[in-house]
Coordinates of C-alpha atoms in Angstrom, one line a residue:
Chain A
M240 CA 25.5 -20.9 12.0
N241 CA 29.2 -21.2 12.2
A242 CA 32.3 -19.3 11.2
E243 CA 32.4 -20.9 7.8
V244 CA 28.8 -19.7 6.9
V245 CA 29.7 -16.2 8.0
E246 CA 32.9 -16.2 5.9
N247 CA 31.0 -17.4 2.8
A248 CA 28.3 -14.8 3.3
P249 CA 27.7 -12.7 0.2
V250 CA 28.9 -9.1 0.4
S251 CA 26.7 -6.1 -0.3
F252 CA 26.9 -3.7 -3.2
H253 CA 27.2 0.0 -2.7
R254 CA 26.9 2.9 -5.1
A255 CA 27.7 6.4 -3.9
E256 CA 25.7 9.3 -5.5
K257 CA 28.7 10.2 -7.7
D258 CA 29.4 6.7 -8.8
L259 CA 26.8 6.7 -11.5
P260 CA 25.9 9.7 -13.7
F261 CA 22.5 11.3 -14.0
V262 CA 21.5 11.4 -17.7
P263 CA 18.5 12.7 -19.6
Y264 CA 15.5 10.3 -19.7
Q265 CA 13.1 12.8 -21.3
D266 CA 12.5 16.5 -21.4
G267 CA 13.0 17.9 -17.8
V268 CA 13.9 14.5 -16.3
M269 CA 17.3 13.1 -15.5
F270 CA 17.8 9.6 -14.1
Q271 CA 20.5 7.4 -12.5
L272 CA 20.2 3.6 -12.9
L273 CA 21.5 2.0 -9.7
Q274 CA 20.6 -1.7 -10.1
V275 CA 19.0 -4.1 -12.5
N276 CA 18.1 -7.8 -11.9
I277 CA 16.9 -8.7 -15.4
E278 CA 16.0 -12.3 -14.4
A279 CA 13.9 -11.1 -11.4
G280 CA 12.5 -8.1 -13.2
L281 CA 13.8 -5.6 -10.7
W282 CA 15.2 -2.1 -11.5
V283 CA 16.3 0.5 -9.0
V284 CA 16.4 4.1 -10.3
R285 CA 16.7 7.6 -9.1
V286 CA 14.9 10.3 -10.9
R287 CA 15.4 14.1 -10.8
A288 CA 12.5 16.0 -12.3
E289 CA 12.1 19.7 -13.1
P290 CA 8.9 21.6 -12.4
G291 CA 6.2 20.7 -14.9
A292 CA 7.6 17.3 -15.8
T293 CA 5.1 14.5 -16.5
F294 CA 5.4 10.8 -17.2
Q295 CA 3.1 9.0 -19.6
R296 CA 0.2 7.0 -18.0
H297 CA 1.4 3.5 -17.3
K298 CA 0.3 0.3 -15.7
H299 CA 2.7 -1.6 -13.3
T300 CA 3.0 -5.4 -13.5
G301 CA 4.8 -5.6 -10.1
Q302 CA 5.2 -3.7 -6.9
V303 CA 6.9 -0.3 -6.7
L304 CA 8.5 1.3 -3.6
A305 CA 9.2 5.1 -3.8
F306 CA 11.1 7.4 -1.4
T307 CA 11.2 11.1 -2.1
S308 CA 14.2 13.1 -1.0
C309 CA 13.1 16.6 -2.0
G310 CA 10.6 18.5 -4.1
S311 CA 7.0 17.5 -4.6
W312 CA 5.0 15.4 -7.0
R313 CA 1.9 13.3 -7.2
Y314 CA -0.1 10.9 -9.5
L315 CA -2.8 12.6 -11.4
E316 CA -5.2 9.8 -10.3
Y317 CA -4.6 10.2 -6.5
P318 CA -4.8 13.3 -4.2
E319 CA -1.7 12.7 -2.0
V320 CA 1.3 14.9 -2.7
N321 CA 4.7 13.3 -2.2
T322 CA 7.2 15.6 -0.5
A323 CA 10.6 15.3 1.2
G324 CA 10.5 12.1 3.4
S325 CA 7.4 10.7 1.7
Y326 CA 7.0 7.0 1.2
L327 CA 4.8 5.6 -1.5
Y328 CA 3.9 1.9 -2.1
E329 CA 2.4 1.1 -5.4
P330 CA 0.8 -2.4 -5.8
A331 CA 1.0 -4.4 -9.0
G332 CA -1.8 -3.4 -11.3
A333 CA -1.7 0.3 -10.4
V334 CA -2.3 2.7 -13.3
H335 CA -1.3 6.3 -13.0
T336 CA 0.3 9.4 -14.5
L337 CA 3.2 11.1 -12.6
I338 CA 3.1 14.9 -12.5
V339 CA 5.5 17.4 -11.0
P340 CA 3.7 20.7 -10.4
D341 CA 4.7 23.7 -12.5
S342 CA 4.8 25.7 -9.3
N343 CA 7.7 23.8 -7.8
D344 CA 10.8 25.8 -7.0
G345 CA 13.6 23.3 -7.6
I346 CA 14.3 19.7 -8.4
T347 CA 12.1 16.8 -7.3
D348 CA 14.3 13.8 -6.4
I349 CA 12.7 10.3 -6.1
W350 CA 14.2 6.9 -5.6
F351 CA 12.2 4.0 -7.0
A352 CA 12.5 0.2 -6.7
I353 CA 10.4 -1.2 -9.5
N354 CA 9.4 -4.8 -9.9
G355 CA 8.2 -5.9 -13.3
A356 CA 7.4 -3.7 -16.2
N357 CA 5.9 -0.2 -16.8
L358 CA 3.3 -0.6 -19.6
D359 CA 3.1 2.8 -21.1
L360 CA -0.5 3.3 -22.3
D361 CA -1.9 5.4 -25.1
S362 CA -5.1 7.4 -24.6
D363 CA -7.2 4.3 -25.5
G364 CA -5.5 2.2 -22.9
N365 CA -3.4 0.2 -25.4
V366 CA 0.2 -0.7 -24.5
E367 CA 2.5 1.5 -26.4
T368 CA 5.9 0.7 -24.8
V369 CA 7.2 -1.8 -22.3
L370 CA 9.8 -0.4 -20.0
D371 CA 11.5 -3.0 -17.9
A372 CA 14.9 -3.9 -16.3
G373 CA 16.3 -4.9 -19.7
T374 CA 15.1 -1.9 -21.7
V375 CA 16.0 0.6 -19.0
L376 CA 19.5 -0.7 -18.9
E377 CA 19.8 -0.3 -22.7
I378 CA 18.5 3.3 -22.5
Y379 CA 20.8 4.1 -19.6
R380 CA 23.9 2.7 -21.3
A381 CA 23.1 4.5 -24.5
Q382 CA 22.5 7.9 -22.7
C383 CA 25.8 7.5 -20.7
K384 CA 27.6 6.9 -24.0
A385 CA 25.8 9.8 -25.7
F386 CA 26.7 12.2 -22.9
G387 CA 30.4 11.2 -22.7
H388 CA 30.3 9.1 -19.6
P389 CA 32.2 5.8 -19.2
A390 CA 30.3 2.6 -19.3
P391 CA 28.2 2.7 -16.1
D392 CA 28.8 0.1 -13.3
V393 CA 25.2 -0.6 -12.6
I394 CA 24.7 -3.3 -9.9
G395 CA 23.6 -6.6 -11.5
A396 CA 24.4 -5.4 -15.1
Chain B
M293 CA -6.6 -3.2 -21.4
N294 CA -9.8 -1.3 -21.3
A295 CA -11.5 1.3 -19.2
E296 CA -12.8 -1.3 -16.7
V297 CA -9.3 -2.6 -16.0
V298 CA -8.1 0.9 -15.3
E299 CA -11.1 1.7 -13.1
N300 CA -10.5 -1.4 -11.0
A301 CA -6.7 -0.8 -10.7
P302 CA -5.5 -0.8 -7.1
V303 CA -4.6 2.6 -5.6
S304 CA -1.3 3.4 -4.1
F305 CA -0.5 4.0 -0.4
H306 CA 1.2 7.2 0.7
R307 CA 2.7 8.2 4.0
A308 CA 4.1 11.6 4.5
E309 CA 7.1 12.1 6.8
K310 CA 4.8 13.5 9.6
D311 CA 2.2 10.7 9.2
L312 CA 4.1 8.2 11.3
P313 CA 6.2 9.0 14.4
F314 CA 9.8 8.3 14.9
V315 CA 10.2 6.4 18.2
P316 CA 13.2 4.9 20.0
Y317 CA 14.5 1.5 18.8
Q318 CA 17.6 1.4 20.9
D319 CA 20.0 3.8 22.5
G320 CA 20.8 6.5 19.9
V321 CA 18.4 5.1 17.3
M322 CA 14.9 6.3 16.4
F323 CA 12.8 4.5 13.7
Q324 CA 9.6 5.0 11.7
L325 CA 7.8 1.9 10.4
L326 CA 6.2 2.7 7.0
Q327 CA 5.0 -0.7 5.8
V328 CA 4.7 -4.3 6.7
N329 CA 3.6 -7.3 4.6
I330 CA 3.6 -10.0 7.2
E331 CA 2.6 -12.8 4.7
A332 CA 5.3 -11.8 2.3
G333 CA 7.9 -11.0 4.9
L334 CA 8.5 -7.4 3.9
W335 CA 9.1 -4.5 6.2
V336 CA 9.9 -0.9 5.2
V337 CA 11.5 1.2 7.9
R338 CA 13.3 4.5 8.2
V339 CA 16.1 4.8 10.8
R340 CA 17.7 7.9 12.3
A341 CA 20.9 7.2 14.1
E342 CA 23.1 9.4 16.3
P343 CA 26.9 9.4 16.0
G344 CA 28.3 6.2 17.6
A345 CA 25.2 4.0 17.2
T346 CA 25.8 0.4 16.3
F347 CA 23.4 -2.5 15.5
Q348 CA 24.1 -6.1 16.6
R349 CA 25.7 -8.3 13.9
H350 CA 22.9 -10.0 12.0
K351 CA 22.3 -12.3 9.1
H352 CA 19.6 -11.5 6.5
T353 CA 17.3 -14.2 5.1
G354 CA 16.1 -12.0 2.2
Q355 CA 17.2 -9.0 0.1
V356 CA 17.5 -5.5 1.6
L357 CA 17.5 -2.2 -0.3
A358 CA 18.8 0.9 1.5
F359 CA 18.8 4.5 0.5
T360 CA 20.7 7.1 2.7
S361 CA 19.3 10.6 2.9
C362 CA 22.0 12.2 5.1
G363 CA 24.8 11.4 7.5
S364 CA 27.3 8.5 7.1
W365 CA 27.5 4.9 8.1
R366 CA 29.0 1.6 7.0
Y367 CA 29.0 -2.1 7.8
L368 CA 32.0 -3.1 9.9
E369 CA 32.6 -6.0 7.4
Y370 CA 32.9 -3.8 4.3
P371 CA 34.9 -0.7 3.5
E372 CA 32.3 1.4 1.7
V373 CA 30.9 4.4 3.5
N374 CA 27.2 5.2 2.8
T375 CA 26.6 8.9 2.6
A376 CA 23.8 11.2 1.3
G377 CA 22.5 9.7 -1.9
S378 CA 24.1 6.3 -1.4
Y379 CA 22.3 3.1 -2.5
L380 CA 23.1 -0.2 -0.9
Y381 CA 21.9 -3.6 -2.1
E382 CA 22.3 -6.4 0.5
P383 CA 21.7 -10.0 -0.9
A384 CA 20.0 -12.7 1.2
G385 CA 22.6 -14.4 3.4
A386 CA 24.6 -11.2 4.1
V387 CA 26.0 -11.0 7.6
H388 CA 27.1 -7.6 9.0
T389 CA 27.3 -5.1 11.8
L390 CA 26.0 -1.6 11.1
I391 CA 28.1 1.2 12.6
V392 CA 27.6 5.0 12.6
P393 CA 31.0 6.8 13.2
D394 CA 31.5 8.6 16.5
S395 CA 32.9 11.4 14.5
N396 CA 29.6 12.2 12.6
D397 CA 28.2 15.7 13.2
G398 CA 24.5 15.0 13.0
I399 CA 21.8 12.4 12.4
T400 CA 22.2 9.6 9.8
D401 CA 19.0 8.9 8.0
I402 CA 18.5 5.6 6.2
W403 CA 15.4 4.1 4.4
F404 CA 15.4 0.3 4.3
A405 CA 13.1 -2.1 2.5
I406 CA 13.8 -5.5 4.2
N407 CA 12.7 -8.9 2.9
G408 CA 12.6 -11.7 5.4
A409 CA 14.2 -11.7 8.9
N410 CA 17.2 -10.2 10.6
L411 CA 18.7 -13.0 12.6
D412 CA 20.6 -11.2 15.4
L413 CA 23.7 -13.2 16.2
D414 CA 25.6 -13.6 19.4
S415 CA 29.4 -13.6 19.4
D416 CA 29.4 -17.4 18.7
G417 CA 27.2 -17.0 15.7
N418 CA 24.1 -18.4 17.3
V419 CA 20.7 -16.8 16.6
E420 CA 19.7 -14.7 19.6
T421 CA 16.7 -12.8 18.2
V422 CA 14.6 -13.0 15.1
L423 CA 13.4 -9.6 13.9
D424 CA 10.8 -9.7 11.1
A425 CA 7.7 -7.9 9.8
G426 CA 5.6 -9.3 12.6
T427 CA 7.9 -8.6 15.5
V428 CA 8.9 -5.1 14.2
L429 CA 5.3 -4.2 14.0
E430 CA 4.8 -5.3 17.7
I431 CA 7.8 -3.2 18.7
Y432 CA 6.6 -0.2 16.8
R433 CA 3.1 -0.3 18.2
A434 CA 4.4 -0.7 21.7
Q435 CA 6.8 2.2 21.4
C436 CA 4.2 4.5 19.8
K437 CA 1.9 3.7 22.8
A438 CA 4.7 4.2 25.3
F439 CA 5.6 7.6 23.9
G440 CA 2.1 8.9 23.8
H441 CA 1.4 8.6 20.1
P442 CA -1.9 7.3 18.7
A443 CA -2.0 3.8 17.1
P444 CA 0.2 4.2 14.0
D445 CA -1.4 3.7 10.5
V446 CA 1.4 1.5 9.1
I447 CA 0.7 0.4 5.5
G448 CA -0.4 -3.2 5.5
A449 CA -0.8 -3.5 9.3
Chain C
M185 CA 11.2 -16.7 19.7
N186 CA 8.7 -17.6 22.3
A187 CA 5.3 -19.2 22.7
E188 CA 3.4 -16.0 21.8
V189 CA 5.2 -15.7 18.5
V190 CA 4.3 -19.3 17.6
E191 CA 0.7 -18.8 18.6
N192 CA 0.4 -15.7 16.4
A193 CA 2.0 -17.4 13.5
P194 CA 0.0 -17.2 10.3
V195 CA -1.7 -20.4 9.2
S196 CA -1.2 -21.9 5.7
F197 CA -3.8 -22.2 2.9
H198 CA -4.6 -25.6 1.4
R199 CA -6.6 -26.4 -1.7
A200 CA -7.2 -30.0 -2.6
E201 CA -7.5 -30.9 -6.2
K202 CA -11.3 -31.2 -6.0
D203 CA -11.7 -27.9 -4.1
L204 CA -11.5 -25.8 -7.2
P205 CA -13.0 -26.7 -10.7
F206 CA -11.1 -27.0 -13.9
V207 CA -12.8 -24.8 -16.5
P208 CA -12.1 -24.0 -20.2
Y209 CA -9.4 -21.4 -20.9
Q210 CA -9.3 -21.9 -24.6
D211 CA -9.8 -24.7 -27.1
G212 CA -8.2 -27.9 -25.7
V213 CA -7.1 -26.2 -22.4
M214 CA -8.7 -26.4 -19.0
F215 CA -7.4 -24.5 -16.0
Q216 CA -7.7 -24.3 -12.2
L217 CA -6.8 -21.0 -10.5
L218 CA -5.3 -21.8 -7.1
Q219 CA -4.1 -18.4 -5.8
V220 CA -3.9 -14.8 -6.7
N221 CA -2.0 -12.0 -5.0
I222 CA -3.1 -9.0 -7.0
E223 CA -1.0 -6.5 -5.0
A224 CA 2.1 -8.6 -5.5
G225 CA 1.3 -9.7 -9.0
L226 CA 1.4 -13.4 -8.3
W227 CA -1.0 -16.0 -9.8
V228 CA -0.8 -19.8 -9.3
V229 CA -2.6 -21.9 -11.8
R230 CA -2.8 -25.5 -13.0
V231 CA -3.3 -26.2 -16.6
R232 CA -4.5 -29.4 -18.4
A233 CA -3.9 -29.3 -22.1
E234 CA -4.9 -31.8 -24.8
P235 CA -2.6 -32.9 -27.6
G236 CA -2.1 -30.2 -30.1
A237 CA -2.9 -27.2 -27.8
T238 CA -0.8 -24.1 -28.2
F239 CA -0.6 -20.8 -26.3
Q240 CA 0.0 -17.4 -28.0
R241 CA 3.6 -16.2 -27.9
H242 CA 4.0 -14.0 -24.8
K243 CA 6.6 -12.1 -22.9
H244 CA 6.8 -12.4 -19.1
T245 CA 7.4 -9.4 -16.9
G246 CA 8.3 -11.6 -13.8
Q247 CA 9.6 -15.0 -12.9
V248 CA 7.7 -18.2 -13.6
L249 CA 8.2 -21.6 -11.9
A250 CA 6.6 -24.6 -13.6
F251 CA 6.2 -28.3 -12.5
T252 CA 4.9 -30.9 -14.9
S253 CA 2.9 -33.8 -13.5
C254 CA 2.2 -35.7 -16.7
G255 CA 2.2 -35.5 -20.5
S256 CA 4.7 -33.5 -22.5
W257 CA 5.2 -30.0 -23.8
R258 CA 7.8 -27.5 -24.8
Y259 CA 8.3 -23.9 -25.9
L260 CA 8.7 -23.5 -29.6
E261 CA 11.8 -21.4 -28.9
Y262 CA 13.7 -24.0 -26.8
P263 CA 14.6 -27.6 -27.5
E264 CA 13.9 -29.1 -24.1
V265 CA 10.8 -31.2 -23.7
N266 CA 9.0 -31.0 -20.3
T267 CA 7.7 -34.4 -19.1
A268 CA 6.4 -35.9 -15.8
G269 CA 8.6 -34.5 -13.0
S270 CA 10.2 -31.8 -15.1
Y271 CA 10.9 -28.4 -13.5
L272 CA 11.2 -25.2 -15.6
Y273 CA 12.4 -21.8 -14.4
E274 CA 11.5 -18.9 -16.7
P275 CA 13.2 -15.6 -15.9
A276 CA 11.5 -12.2 -16.3
G277 CA 11.7 -11.1 -19.9
A278 CA 11.4 -14.6 -21.4
V279 CA 9.4 -14.7 -24.7
H280 CA 8.0 -18.0 -25.9
T281 CA 5.1 -20.0 -27.4
L282 CA 3.9 -23.1 -25.5
I283 CA 3.1 -26.1 -27.6
V284 CA 1.7 -29.5 -26.7
P285 CA 2.7 -32.1 -29.4
D286 CA -0.2 -33.5 -31.5
S287 CA 1.4 -36.9 -31.0
N288 CA 0.7 -36.9 -27.2
D289 CA -1.6 -39.7 -25.9
G290 CA -3.3 -38.0 -23.1
I291 CA -3.6 -34.9 -21.0
T292 CA -0.5 -32.7 -20.1
D293 CA -0.8 -31.3 -16.6
I294 CA 1.3 -28.3 -15.6
W295 CA 1.4 -26.3 -12.4
F296 CA 2.6 -22.7 -12.8
A297 CA 3.5 -20.0 -10.3
I298 CA 3.6 -16.8 -12.4
N299 CA 4.9 -13.4 -11.2
G300 CA 3.8 -10.4 -13.1
A301 CA 2.0 -10.3 -16.4
N302 CA 1.9 -12.4 -19.6
L303 CA 2.1 -9.9 -22.4
D304 CA 0.4 -11.7 -25.3
L305 CA 2.1 -10.6 -28.5
D306 CA 0.8 -10.4 -32.1
S307 CA 3.0 -11.4 -35.0
D308 CA 4.7 -8.0 -35.1
G309 CA 5.6 -8.2 -31.4
N310 CA 3.0 -5.7 -30.3
V311 CA 1.2 -6.3 -27.0
E312 CA -2.3 -7.6 -27.8
T313 CA -3.5 -8.6 -24.3
V314 CA -2.2 -8.3 -20.7
L315 CA -3.0 -11.4 -18.6
D316 CA -2.2 -10.9 -14.9
A317 CA -3.5 -11.9 -11.5
G318 CA -6.5 -9.5 -11.8
T319 CA -7.6 -10.5 -15.3
V320 CA -7.1 -14.2 -14.8
L321 CA -9.3 -14.0 -11.7
E322 CA -12.0 -12.3 -13.7
I323 CA -11.8 -15.0 -16.4
Y324 CA -11.8 -17.8 -13.8
R325 CA -14.8 -16.5 -12.0
A326 CA -16.7 -15.9 -15.2
Q327 CA -16.0 -19.4 -16.5
C328 CA -16.9 -21.0 -13.2
K329 CA -20.2 -19.2 -13.4
A330 CA -20.8 -20.1 -17.0
F331 CA -20.2 -23.8 -16.4
G332 CA -22.5 -24.0 -13.3
H333 CA -19.9 -24.1 -10.5
P334 CA -20.3 -22.1 -7.3
A335 CA -18.1 -19.0 -6.8
P336 CA -14.6 -20.5 -6.5
D337 CA -12.6 -20.0 -3.2
V338 CA -9.3 -19.0 -4.8
I339 CA -6.6 -18.3 -2.2
G340 CA -6.1 -14.5 -1.9
A341 CA -9.2 -13.6 -3.9
Chain D
M148 CA 8.6 -4.5 -28.4
N149 CA 10.6 -5.4 -31.5
A150 CA 12.6 -8.2 -33.0
E151 CA 15.7 -7.1 -31.1
V152 CA 14.0 -7.4 -27.7
V153 CA 12.7 -10.8 -28.5
E154 CA 16.1 -12.0 -29.7
N155 CA 17.8 -10.8 -26.5
A156 CA 15.1 -12.4 -24.3
P157 CA 16.6 -14.7 -21.6
V158 CA 16.1 -18.4 -22.1
S159 CA 14.4 -20.7 -19.6
F160 CA 16.1 -23.4 -17.5
H161 CA 14.8 -26.9 -17.6
R162 CA 15.6 -29.9 -15.5
A163 CA 14.1 -33.3 -16.3
E164 CA 13.4 -35.6 -13.4
K165 CA 16.4 -37.7 -14.2
D166 CA 18.8 -34.8 -14.6
L167 CA 19.4 -34.4 -10.8
P168 CA 19.6 -37.2 -8.3
F169 CA 17.5 -37.8 -5.3
V170 CA 19.8 -38.2 -2.3
P171 CA 19.1 -38.8 1.4
Y172 CA 18.2 -35.7 3.5
Q173 CA 17.3 -37.5 6.7
D174 CA 16.0 -40.9 7.7
G175 CA 13.1 -41.8 5.3
V176 CA 13.5 -38.7 3.2
M177 CA 15.2 -38.2 -0.2
F178 CA 15.5 -34.9 -1.9
Q179 CA 16.4 -33.3 -5.2
L180 CA 17.6 -29.7 -5.4
L181 CA 16.3 -28.1 -8.6
Q182 CA 17.2 -24.4 -8.2
V183 CA 18.9 -22.0 -5.8
N184 CA 19.0 -18.2 -6.0
I185 CA 21.3 -17.5 -3.1
E186 CA 21.1 -13.7 -3.5
A187 CA 17.3 -13.7 -3.6
G188 CA 17.0 -16.4 -0.9
L189 CA 15.0 -18.8 -3.1
W190 CA 15.4 -22.6 -3.2
V191 CA 13.3 -25.1 -5.2
V192 CA 13.4 -28.7 -4.0
R193 CA 11.5 -31.9 -4.5
V194 CA 11.1 -34.2 -1.5
R195 CA 10.2 -37.9 -1.4
A196 CA 9.2 -39.1 2.0
E197 CA 8.5 -42.6 3.3
P198 CA 5.5 -43.4 5.6
G199 CA 6.2 -42.1 9.1
A200 CA 8.8 -39.4 8.2
T201 CA 8.7 -36.1 10.1
F202 CA 10.5 -32.8 9.8
Q203 CA 11.6 -30.7 12.8
R204 CA 9.3 -27.9 13.7
H205 CA 10.4 -24.7 11.9
K206 CA 9.5 -21.1 11.2
H207 CA 9.6 -19.7 7.7
T208 CA 11.0 -16.2 7.0
G209 CA 9.5 -16.1 3.5
Q210 CA 6.7 -17.5 1.5
V211 CA 6.5 -21.2 0.5
L212 CA 4.5 -22.7 -2.4
A213 CA 4.0 -26.5 -2.3
F214 CA 2.5 -28.9 -4.9
T215 CA 2.0 -32.6 -4.0
S216 CA 2.2 -35.2 -6.7
C217 CA 1.4 -38.3 -4.7
G218 CA 1.1 -39.7 -1.2
S219 CA -0.3 -37.8 1.7
W220 CA 1.0 -35.5 4.5
R221 CA 0.1 -32.6 6.7
Y222 CA 1.4 -30.2 9.2
L223 CA 0.8 -31.2 12.8
E224 CA -0.5 -27.7 13.5
Y225 CA -3.3 -27.8 10.8
P226 CA -6.0 -30.2 10.0
E227 CA -5.8 -30.3 6.2
V228 CA -4.2 -33.3 4.5
N229 CA -2.3 -32.8 1.3
T230 CA -2.8 -35.5 -1.3
A231 CA -2.1 -35.8 -5.0
G232 CA -2.9 -32.5 -6.7
S233 CA -3.0 -30.5 -3.5
Y234 CA -1.6 -27.0 -3.4
L235 CA -0.4 -25.4 -0.2
Y236 CA 0.6 -21.7 0.3
E237 CA 2.6 -21.0 3.4
P238 CA 3.0 -17.3 4.3
A239 CA 6.2 -15.9 5.9
G240 CA 6.1 -16.4 9.7
A241 CA 4.4 -19.8 9.5
V242 CA 5.6 -22.3 12.2
H243 CA 4.8 -26.0 11.7
T244 CA 5.9 -29.6 11.8
L245 CA 5.6 -31.7 8.7
I246 CA 4.3 -35.3 9.2
V247 CA 3.8 -38.1 6.8
P248 CA 1.3 -40.7 8.3
D249 CA 2.7 -44.1 9.3
S250 CA -0.3 -45.6 7.6
N251 CA 0.7 -44.4 4.1
D252 CA 1.3 -47.1 1.5
G253 CA 4.0 -45.6 -0.6
I254 CA 6.1 -42.5 -1.2
T255 CA 4.9 -39.0 -0.7
D256 CA 6.2 -36.7 -3.4
I257 CA 6.2 -32.9 -2.8
W258 CA 7.6 -30.0 -4.8
F259 CA 8.5 -26.9 -2.8
A260 CA 9.5 -23.4 -3.8
I261 CA 10.9 -21.8 -0.6
N262 CA 11.7 -18.2 -0.1
G263 CA 14.0 -17.3 2.8
A264 CA 15.1 -19.6 5.6
N265 CA 13.7 -22.5 7.5
L266 CA 14.5 -21.7 11.2
D267 CA 14.5 -25.1 12.8
L268 CA 13.3 -24.8 16.4
D269 CA 14.1 -26.7 19.5
S270 CA 11.3 -27.6 22.0
D271 CA 11.8 -24.2 23.7
G272 CA 11.3 -22.3 20.4
N273 CA 15.0 -21.4 20.1
V274 CA 16.6 -21.4 16.6
E275 CA 18.7 -24.5 16.4
T276 CA 19.6 -24.5 12.7
V277 CA 19.2 -22.1 9.8
L278 CA 18.4 -23.9 6.5
D279 CA 18.5 -21.6 3.4
A280 CA 19.5 -21.6 -0.2
G281 CA 23.2 -21.5 0.6
T282 CA 23.2 -24.3 3.2
V283 CA 20.8 -26.6 1.3
L284 CA 23.2 -26.3 -1.7
E285 CA 26.1 -27.4 0.5
I286 CA 24.2 -30.3 1.8
Y287 CA 23.0 -31.4 -1.6
R288 CA 26.5 -31.2 -3.1
A289 CA 27.9 -33.2 -0.2
Q290 CA 25.3 -35.9 -0.4
C291 CA 25.6 -36.2 -4.2
K292 CA 29.4 -36.7 -3.7
A293 CA 28.9 -39.1 -0.8
F294 CA 26.5 -41.3 -2.9
G295 CA 28.7 -41.4 -6.0
H296 CA 26.8 -38.9 -8.2
P297 CA 28.6 -36.3 -10.4
A298 CA 28.5 -32.7 -9.3
P299 CA 24.8 -31.8 -9.7
D300 CA 23.9 -29.1 -12.2
V301 CA 21.4 -27.2 -10.0
I302 CA 19.9 -24.1 -11.6
G303 CA 21.5 -21.0 -10.3
A304 CA 24.4 -22.7 -8.5

């Protein structure tokens, strides 16, 4: 360690809440794409879901870390309810269906760091769609454009 | 993909905010250790810092993801101020000194997923202490015990 | 750092070439499964392919590192030929078809560390099969049993 | 999955054995740097060690995967001897001293994928040097220049 190493150290990358827009992902769900690392297969996303929102059952091919800021949600397959301050670790291989209770009062706000792909499954367990860093970036850019936002400055894009 | 694969899928691991205590890390800083993966070198921690808190300058050997719930803070080495809803990505090799402004009103609450070690540096840039998944678990367990909490059920410990 | 930290340091995990059998994966291809980390989505495998072997076109959801000991092979989609001592880095999202030339004299021997899943694709680009740490372990165990080997001591299994 | 996704898929990165020079690392040890990902803290290196070579005791902050092509070596701290075809998985936190027996006949050739830093330790367990993706790249470039090779085309550099 010496001064030169410290001077050459990489900087960090900050995005304030207002730096990147929340845009529709699906009915009752808005999202903000914070970071993609397409080569590594990492995508970091913040999701705001209205009461009653659900996400198609999917299998993960990598680890997921989730931190909940407000609201409440759970996976249909597990009993635990995520609320403000909850942390959830999802191993690779996990298969589940995200549900936000109808009975919630307001928005549920979840930050996810997702490694690998979400393999969205049909009712027979076949892979219907592959959602990964590359495809989520395409979706985010298209939705930003469609809703009149400038090209978003996603970290790593 | 078939029924058997889904049935054998690993479950996820949830910790509600109240499941694990916040204990002192240093003067003006409380922390909650959510997960360790000692073999992979991953530790997930939530930090609550009072106005004026600072952390020793350190170099990271792996990537760090940080989400801020409330308050404000920055690294002495960069201009950006993290506030509620901020996301910060710190590459491996980053060297910086965390500071919480004296002028803050209340607590600053930050969730970190840290890969690798924090190499705490003295003023000459020498490595004084190595903080990693293994050592942070020892500290957390000791502080839980010292403050009268039961043995904490950290994910992966 | 002190004596205690060193004494508690995790050990490493060694497998000699003869510790784990090579068993058939498909026509003209034998494989040895060295390590799985199902929670992380990592699998480490060694493949021995005869002249003319091919692997179905697949998309990777995580990074792959490959080191070739002998023989020659390439992906149909790229011009570079891997030979003894070649290193290949495959980013997440890569889509390709492994081919071993008919004109090879002997065995091609490749060591792979694979993160995430191989999504085997049909000719229309639909996902036909998902090969990951969990499924490859099932296949390896079944083939070891079928070919009269004892239960294999795969790292992490 | 559709044609567009496949067309946009990232390519892979190949380095043949002759594409990057082996240069001296220390007495009795030559090395070839194949890949660095400084932001992720990954470095991939091939090492050729003469009989009797040793590496300073070090602690790893991330996981290491090692494949041995020829020769023999072990860590002073563990009994297992790595030989041709051996695979070794070293978890984060491992502390050890690499030794190549004096009694070896020829070169020992090892391929390593190293996550994080090697913390080289003095006899009291203090960190003497931090070797990581950034510093190993500086060393490799300097040695290539010193030994009359052109600037090396390391993946990710």
